[in-house]
CSV table of C-alpha atoms and ligand atoms in Angstrom, one decimal:
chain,number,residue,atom,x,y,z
A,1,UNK,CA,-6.2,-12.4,26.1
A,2,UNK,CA,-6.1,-8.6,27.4
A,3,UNK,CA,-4.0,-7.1,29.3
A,4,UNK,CA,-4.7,-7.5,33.4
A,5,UNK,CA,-3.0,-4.0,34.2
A,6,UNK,CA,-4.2,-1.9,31.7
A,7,UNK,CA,-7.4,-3.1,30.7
A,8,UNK,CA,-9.2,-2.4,33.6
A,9,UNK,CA,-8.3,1.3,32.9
A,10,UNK,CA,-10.5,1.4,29.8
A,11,UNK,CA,-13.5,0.9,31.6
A,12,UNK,CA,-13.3,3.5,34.3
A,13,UNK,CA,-11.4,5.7,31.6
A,14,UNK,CA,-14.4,5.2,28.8
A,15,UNK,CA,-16.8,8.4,29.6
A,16,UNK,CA,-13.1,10.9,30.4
A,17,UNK,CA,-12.0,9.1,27.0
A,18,UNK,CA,-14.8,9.5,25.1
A,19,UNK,CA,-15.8,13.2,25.9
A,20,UNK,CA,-12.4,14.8,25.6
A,21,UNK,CA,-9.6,12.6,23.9
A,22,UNK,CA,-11.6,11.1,20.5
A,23,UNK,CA,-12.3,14.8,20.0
A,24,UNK,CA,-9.2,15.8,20.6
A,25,UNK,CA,-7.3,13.8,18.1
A,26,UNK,CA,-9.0,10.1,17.7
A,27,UNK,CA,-11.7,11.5,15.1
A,28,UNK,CA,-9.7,13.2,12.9
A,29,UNK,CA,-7.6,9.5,12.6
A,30,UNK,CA,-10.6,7.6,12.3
A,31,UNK,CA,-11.3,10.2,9.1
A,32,UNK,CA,-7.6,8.7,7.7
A,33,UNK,CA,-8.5,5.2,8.3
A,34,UNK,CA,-11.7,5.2,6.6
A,35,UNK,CA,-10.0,6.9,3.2
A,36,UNK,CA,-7.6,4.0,3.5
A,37,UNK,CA,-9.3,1.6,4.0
A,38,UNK,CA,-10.9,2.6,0.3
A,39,UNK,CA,-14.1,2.2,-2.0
A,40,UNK,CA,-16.8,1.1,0.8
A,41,UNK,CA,-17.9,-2.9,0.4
A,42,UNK,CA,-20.3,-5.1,2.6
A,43,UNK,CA,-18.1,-6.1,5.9
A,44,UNK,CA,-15.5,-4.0,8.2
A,45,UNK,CA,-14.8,-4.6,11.5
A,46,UNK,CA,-12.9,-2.7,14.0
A,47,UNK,CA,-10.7,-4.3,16.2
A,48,UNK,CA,-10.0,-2.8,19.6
A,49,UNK,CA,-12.7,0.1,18.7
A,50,UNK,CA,-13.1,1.7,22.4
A,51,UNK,CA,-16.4,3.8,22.2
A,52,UNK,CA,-16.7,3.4,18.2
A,53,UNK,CA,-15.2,6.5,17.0
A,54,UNK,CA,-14.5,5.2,13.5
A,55,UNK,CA,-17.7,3.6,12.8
A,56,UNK,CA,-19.9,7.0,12.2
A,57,UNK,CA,-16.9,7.6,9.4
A,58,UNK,CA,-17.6,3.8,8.0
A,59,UNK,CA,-21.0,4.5,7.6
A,60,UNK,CA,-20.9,7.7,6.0
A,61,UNK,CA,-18.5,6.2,3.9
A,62,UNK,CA,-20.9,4.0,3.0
A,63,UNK,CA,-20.0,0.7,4.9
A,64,UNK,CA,-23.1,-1.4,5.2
A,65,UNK,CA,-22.5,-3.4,8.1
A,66,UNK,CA,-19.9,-2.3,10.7
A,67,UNK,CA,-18.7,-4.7,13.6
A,68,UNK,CA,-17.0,-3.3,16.4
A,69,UNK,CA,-14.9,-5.6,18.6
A,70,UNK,CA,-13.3,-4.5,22.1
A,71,UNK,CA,-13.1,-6.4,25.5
A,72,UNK,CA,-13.8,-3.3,27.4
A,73,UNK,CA,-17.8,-3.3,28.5
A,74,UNK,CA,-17.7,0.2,29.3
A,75,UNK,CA,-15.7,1.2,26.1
A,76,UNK,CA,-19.0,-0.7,24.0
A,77,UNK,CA,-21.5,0.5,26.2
A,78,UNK,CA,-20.1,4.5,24.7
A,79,UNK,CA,-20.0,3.0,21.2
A,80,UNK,CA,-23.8,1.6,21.1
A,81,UNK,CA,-25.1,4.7,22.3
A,82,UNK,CA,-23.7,6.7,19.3
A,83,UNK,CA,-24.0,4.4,16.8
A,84,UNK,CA,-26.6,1.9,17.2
A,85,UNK,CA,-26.7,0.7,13.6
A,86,UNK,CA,-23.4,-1.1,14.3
A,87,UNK,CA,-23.1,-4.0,15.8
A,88,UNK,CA,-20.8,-3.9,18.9
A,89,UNK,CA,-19.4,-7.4,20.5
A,90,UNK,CA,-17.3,-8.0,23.8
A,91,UNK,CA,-14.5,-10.3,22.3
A,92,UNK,CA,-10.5,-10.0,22.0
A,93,UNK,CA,-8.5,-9.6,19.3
A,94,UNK,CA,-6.3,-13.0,20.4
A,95,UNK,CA,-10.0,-14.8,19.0
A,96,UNK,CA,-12.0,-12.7,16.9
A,97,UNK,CA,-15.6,-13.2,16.9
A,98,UNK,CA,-15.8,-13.9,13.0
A,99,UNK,CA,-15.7,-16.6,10.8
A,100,UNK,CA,-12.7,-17.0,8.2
A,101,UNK,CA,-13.1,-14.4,5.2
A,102,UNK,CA,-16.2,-12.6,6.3
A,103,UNK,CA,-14.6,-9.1,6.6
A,104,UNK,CA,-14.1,-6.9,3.6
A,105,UNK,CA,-11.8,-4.8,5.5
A,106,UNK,CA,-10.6,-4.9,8.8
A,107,UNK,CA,-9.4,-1.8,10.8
A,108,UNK,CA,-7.5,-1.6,14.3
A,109,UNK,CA,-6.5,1.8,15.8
A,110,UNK,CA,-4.3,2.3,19.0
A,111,UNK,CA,-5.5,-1.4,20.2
A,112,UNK,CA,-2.1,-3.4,18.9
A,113,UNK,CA,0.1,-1.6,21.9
A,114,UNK,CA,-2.3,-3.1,24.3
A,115,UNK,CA,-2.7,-6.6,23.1
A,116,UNK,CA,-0.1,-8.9,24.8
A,117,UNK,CA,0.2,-11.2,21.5
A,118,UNK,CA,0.3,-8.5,18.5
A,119,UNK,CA,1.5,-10.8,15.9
A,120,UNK,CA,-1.1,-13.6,17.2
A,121,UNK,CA,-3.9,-10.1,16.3
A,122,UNK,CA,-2.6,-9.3,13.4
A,123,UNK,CA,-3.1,-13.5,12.1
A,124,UNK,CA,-6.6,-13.2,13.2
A,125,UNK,CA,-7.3,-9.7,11.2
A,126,UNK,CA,-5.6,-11.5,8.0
A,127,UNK,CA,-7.4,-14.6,8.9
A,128,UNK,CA,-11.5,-12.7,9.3
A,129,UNK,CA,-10.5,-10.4,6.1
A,130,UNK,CA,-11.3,-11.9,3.1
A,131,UNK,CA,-8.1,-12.4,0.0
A,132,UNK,CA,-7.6,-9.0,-1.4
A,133,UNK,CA,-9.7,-7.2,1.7
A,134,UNK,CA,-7.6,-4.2,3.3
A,135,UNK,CA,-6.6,-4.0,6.6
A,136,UNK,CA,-5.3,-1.0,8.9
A,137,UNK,CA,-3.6,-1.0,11.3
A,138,UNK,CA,-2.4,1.9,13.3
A,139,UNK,CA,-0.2,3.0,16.2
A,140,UNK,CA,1.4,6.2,17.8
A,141,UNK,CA,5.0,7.2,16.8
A,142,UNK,CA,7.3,7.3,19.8
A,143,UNK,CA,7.1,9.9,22.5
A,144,UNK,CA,10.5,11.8,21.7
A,145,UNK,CA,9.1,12.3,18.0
A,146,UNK,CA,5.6,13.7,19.5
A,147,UNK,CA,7.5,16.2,22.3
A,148,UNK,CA,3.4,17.3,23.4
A,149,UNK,CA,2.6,13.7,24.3
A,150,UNK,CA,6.1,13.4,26.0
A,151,UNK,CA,5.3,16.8,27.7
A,152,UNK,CA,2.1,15.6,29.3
A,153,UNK,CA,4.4,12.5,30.3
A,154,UNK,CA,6.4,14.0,32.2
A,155,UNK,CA,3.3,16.0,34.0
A,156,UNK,CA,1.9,13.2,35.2
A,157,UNK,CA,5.5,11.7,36.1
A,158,UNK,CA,5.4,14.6,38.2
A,159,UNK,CA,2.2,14.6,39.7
A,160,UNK,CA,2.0,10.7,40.2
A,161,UNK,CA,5.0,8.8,39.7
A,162,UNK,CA,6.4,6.3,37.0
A,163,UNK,CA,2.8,4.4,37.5
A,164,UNK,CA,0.7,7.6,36.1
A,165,UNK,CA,2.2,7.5,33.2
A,166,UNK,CA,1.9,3.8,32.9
A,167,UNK,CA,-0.9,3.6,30.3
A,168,UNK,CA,0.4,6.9,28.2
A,169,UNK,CA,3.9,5.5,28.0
A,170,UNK,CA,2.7,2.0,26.8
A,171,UNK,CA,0.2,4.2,24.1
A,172,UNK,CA,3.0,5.8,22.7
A,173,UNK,CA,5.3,1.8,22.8
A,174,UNK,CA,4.9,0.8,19.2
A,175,UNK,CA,6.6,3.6,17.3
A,176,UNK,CA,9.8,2.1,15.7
A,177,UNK,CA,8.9,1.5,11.9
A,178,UNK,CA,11.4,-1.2,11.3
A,179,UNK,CA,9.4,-2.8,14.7
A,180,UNK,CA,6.3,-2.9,12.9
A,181,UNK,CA,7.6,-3.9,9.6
A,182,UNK,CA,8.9,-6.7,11.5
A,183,UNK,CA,5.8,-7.4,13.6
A,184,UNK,CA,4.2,-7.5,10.0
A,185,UNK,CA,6.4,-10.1,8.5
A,186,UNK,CA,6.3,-12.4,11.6
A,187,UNK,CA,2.5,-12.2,11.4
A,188,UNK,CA,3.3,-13.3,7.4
A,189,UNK,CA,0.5,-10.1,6.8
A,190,UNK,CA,-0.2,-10.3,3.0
A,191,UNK,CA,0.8,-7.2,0.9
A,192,UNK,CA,2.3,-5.5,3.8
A,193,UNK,CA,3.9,-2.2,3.9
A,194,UNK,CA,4.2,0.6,7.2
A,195,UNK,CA,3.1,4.2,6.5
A,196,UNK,CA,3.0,7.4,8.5
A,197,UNK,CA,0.8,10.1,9.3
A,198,UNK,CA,0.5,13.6,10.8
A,199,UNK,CA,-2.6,14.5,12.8
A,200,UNK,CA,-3.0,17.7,15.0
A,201,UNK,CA,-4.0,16.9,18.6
A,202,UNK,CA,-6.0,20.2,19.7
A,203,UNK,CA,-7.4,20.5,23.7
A,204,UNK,CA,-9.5,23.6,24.5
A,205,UNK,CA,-7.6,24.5,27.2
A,206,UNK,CA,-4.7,23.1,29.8
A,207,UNK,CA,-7.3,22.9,32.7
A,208,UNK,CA,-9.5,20.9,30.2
A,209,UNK,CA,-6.8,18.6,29.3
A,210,UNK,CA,-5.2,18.3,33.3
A,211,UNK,CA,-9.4,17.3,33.9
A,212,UNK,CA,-9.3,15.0,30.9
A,213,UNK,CA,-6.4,13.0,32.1
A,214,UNK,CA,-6.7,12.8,35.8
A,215,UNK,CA,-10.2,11.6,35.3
A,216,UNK,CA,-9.0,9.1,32.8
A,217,UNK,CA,-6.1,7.5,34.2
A,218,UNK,CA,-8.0,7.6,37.6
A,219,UNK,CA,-5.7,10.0,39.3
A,220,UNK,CA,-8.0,10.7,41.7
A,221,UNK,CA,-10.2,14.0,42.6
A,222,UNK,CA,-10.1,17.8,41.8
A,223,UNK,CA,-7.1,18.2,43.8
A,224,UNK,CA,-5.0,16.1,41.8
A,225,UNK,CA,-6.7,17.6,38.4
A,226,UNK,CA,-5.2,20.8,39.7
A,227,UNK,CA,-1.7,20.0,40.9
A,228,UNK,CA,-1.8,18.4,37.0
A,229,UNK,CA,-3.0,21.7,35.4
A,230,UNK,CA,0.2,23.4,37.2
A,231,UNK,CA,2.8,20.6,35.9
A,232,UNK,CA,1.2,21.0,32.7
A,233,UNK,CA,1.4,24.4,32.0
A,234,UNK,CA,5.2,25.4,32.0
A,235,UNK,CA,5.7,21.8,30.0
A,236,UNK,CA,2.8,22.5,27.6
A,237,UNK,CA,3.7,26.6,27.3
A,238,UNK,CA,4.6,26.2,23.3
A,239,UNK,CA,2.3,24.5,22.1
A,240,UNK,CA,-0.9,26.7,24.0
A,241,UNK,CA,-2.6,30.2,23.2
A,242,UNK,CA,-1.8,32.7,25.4
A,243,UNK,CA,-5.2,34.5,24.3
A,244,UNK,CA,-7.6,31.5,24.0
A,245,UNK,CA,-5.2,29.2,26.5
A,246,UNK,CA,-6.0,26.5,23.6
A,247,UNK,CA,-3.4,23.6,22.9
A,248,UNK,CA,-2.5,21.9,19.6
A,249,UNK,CA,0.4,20.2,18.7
A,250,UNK,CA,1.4,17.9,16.1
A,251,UNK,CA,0.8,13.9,16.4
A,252,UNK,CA,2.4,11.6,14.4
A,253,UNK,CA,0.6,7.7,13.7
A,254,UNK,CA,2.4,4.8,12.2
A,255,UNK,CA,0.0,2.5,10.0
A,256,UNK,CA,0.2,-1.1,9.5
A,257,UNK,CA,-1.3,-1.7,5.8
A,258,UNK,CA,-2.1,-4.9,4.4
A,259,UNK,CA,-4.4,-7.2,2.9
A,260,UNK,CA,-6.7,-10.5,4.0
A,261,UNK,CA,-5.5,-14.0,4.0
A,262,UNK,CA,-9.2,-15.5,4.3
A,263,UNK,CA,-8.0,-18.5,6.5
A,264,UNK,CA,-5.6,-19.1,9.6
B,301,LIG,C1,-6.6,3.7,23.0
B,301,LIG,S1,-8.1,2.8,22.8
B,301,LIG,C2,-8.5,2.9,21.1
B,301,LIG,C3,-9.9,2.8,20.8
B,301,LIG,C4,-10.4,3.2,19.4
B,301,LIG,N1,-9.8,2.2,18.4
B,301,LIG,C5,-10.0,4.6,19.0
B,301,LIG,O1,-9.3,4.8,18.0
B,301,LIG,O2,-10.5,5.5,19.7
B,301,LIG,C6,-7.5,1.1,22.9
B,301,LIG,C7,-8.6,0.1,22.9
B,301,LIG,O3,-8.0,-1.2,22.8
B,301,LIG,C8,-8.8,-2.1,23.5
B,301,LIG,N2,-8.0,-3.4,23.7
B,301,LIG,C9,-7.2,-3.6,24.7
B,301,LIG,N3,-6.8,-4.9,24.7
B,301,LIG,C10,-7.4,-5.5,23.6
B,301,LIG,C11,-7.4,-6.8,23.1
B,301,LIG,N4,-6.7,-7.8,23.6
B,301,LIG,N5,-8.2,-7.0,22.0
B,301,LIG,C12,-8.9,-6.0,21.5
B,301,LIG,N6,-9.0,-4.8,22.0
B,301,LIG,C13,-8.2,-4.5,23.0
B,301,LIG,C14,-9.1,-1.4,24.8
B,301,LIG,O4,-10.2,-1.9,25.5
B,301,LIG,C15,-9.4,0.0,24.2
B,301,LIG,O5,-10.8,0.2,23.9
């Protein structure tokens, strides 16, 4: 089952999400997962894939059949327009839509801090991944190892109270190791070990990013986009270009790895 206070947010948020944050930072994960998810077979599927950012990489990779599952219509609707040689299939990660052992691999990225059961996922990835078939699964880090993320935060603290930075805070939930490790072991994932990775999240400029979010948490109008862009700046002034006024800082990912069980 989704989540009945967030997961409304990913269909108004899919277009905002989409355009600004998979380039921002999402792609150049998706380019991670893909090398670990190694040599390219028959099967993957995505679980939680929003608007499909990680299948173009499958494919190129060589991936013949990619699967993309999410519950969000609007998230799909994004993810069959790029990519219509994948296949793209309304369905939770509580049931996956796939029959025991059909997946050679099995990827999930930034879904598992949304799913109200994440053990219960992580069963069904082991259980629609084939003996032996990797599986990924990643997360953010916390926000007081990712001080950008926890600067934007704040912003929209600022700008909108505790419940505008509802769905960032809960983005950035899962980023104790040991948590996940543990998460892992209660979900009896076989071959299972946590990794971590560094990724640069880069924004063309603060009013771009202020837009970006306001549109995609549903702040509201231009108004509130600008009263964001002036919390932003001061909080953001580190990490941005005084010439170009562009923004990067550095993202850190936490990785669930393991391997298929075949069966429930
Ligand atoms: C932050 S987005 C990540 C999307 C994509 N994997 C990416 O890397 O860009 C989180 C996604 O998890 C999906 N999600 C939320 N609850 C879910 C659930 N119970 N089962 C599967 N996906 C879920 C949302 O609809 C959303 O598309």
């Amino acid at each position: 089952m989704s989540d009945s206070r967030t997961q409304p947010i990913f269909d108004t948020a899919a277009a905002a999400y989409d355009d600004h944050l998979v380039p921002a930072f999402f792609d150049e994960w998706a380019a991670e997962v893909t090398r670990r998810l190694g040599p390219a077979g028959d099967v993957v599927v995505d679980v939680g894939c929003g608007s499909g950012v990680l299948a173009p990489h499958l494919l190129v990779a060589g991936w013949q059949r990619v699967l993309g599952v999410d519950p969000s219509g609007g998230m799909l609707a994004r993810a069959a327009t790029h990519t219509p040689g994948a296949a793209w299939v309304q369905g939770d990660a509580a049931a996956l839509p796939v029959d025991d052992a059909q997946a050679d691999a099995v990827a999930s990225s930034f879904a598992l801090m949304f799913i109200p059961d994440p053990v219960g996922a992580l069963r069904e990835m082991a259980r629609i991944a084939r003996p032996g078939g990797h599986i990924v699964v990643s997360t953010w880090g916390a926000l007081h190892d990712t001080p950008g993320f926890g600067a934007i935060c704040d912003a929209l603290v600022h700008v909108g109270g505790d419940d505008a930075a509802h769905l960032l805070r809960r983005a950035f939930s899962m980023g104790d190791a040991s948590a996940l490790s543990d998460l892992a072991d209660a979900a009896d994932l076989p071959d299972r070990r946590v990794a971590t990775h560094r990724v640069t999240a880069r924004f063309p400029g603060v009013q771009a990013l202020a837009a970006a979010y306001a549109t995609a948490l549903g702040l509201g109008d231009e108004t509130r986009a600008g009263e964001l862009e002036q919390a932003l700046r001061p909080r953001l002034e580190r990490w941005t270009d005084p010439g170009t006024d562009e923004i990067s800082f550095p993202l850190t990912g936490l990785m669930i790895e393991g391997s298929g069980r075949g069966c429930a």
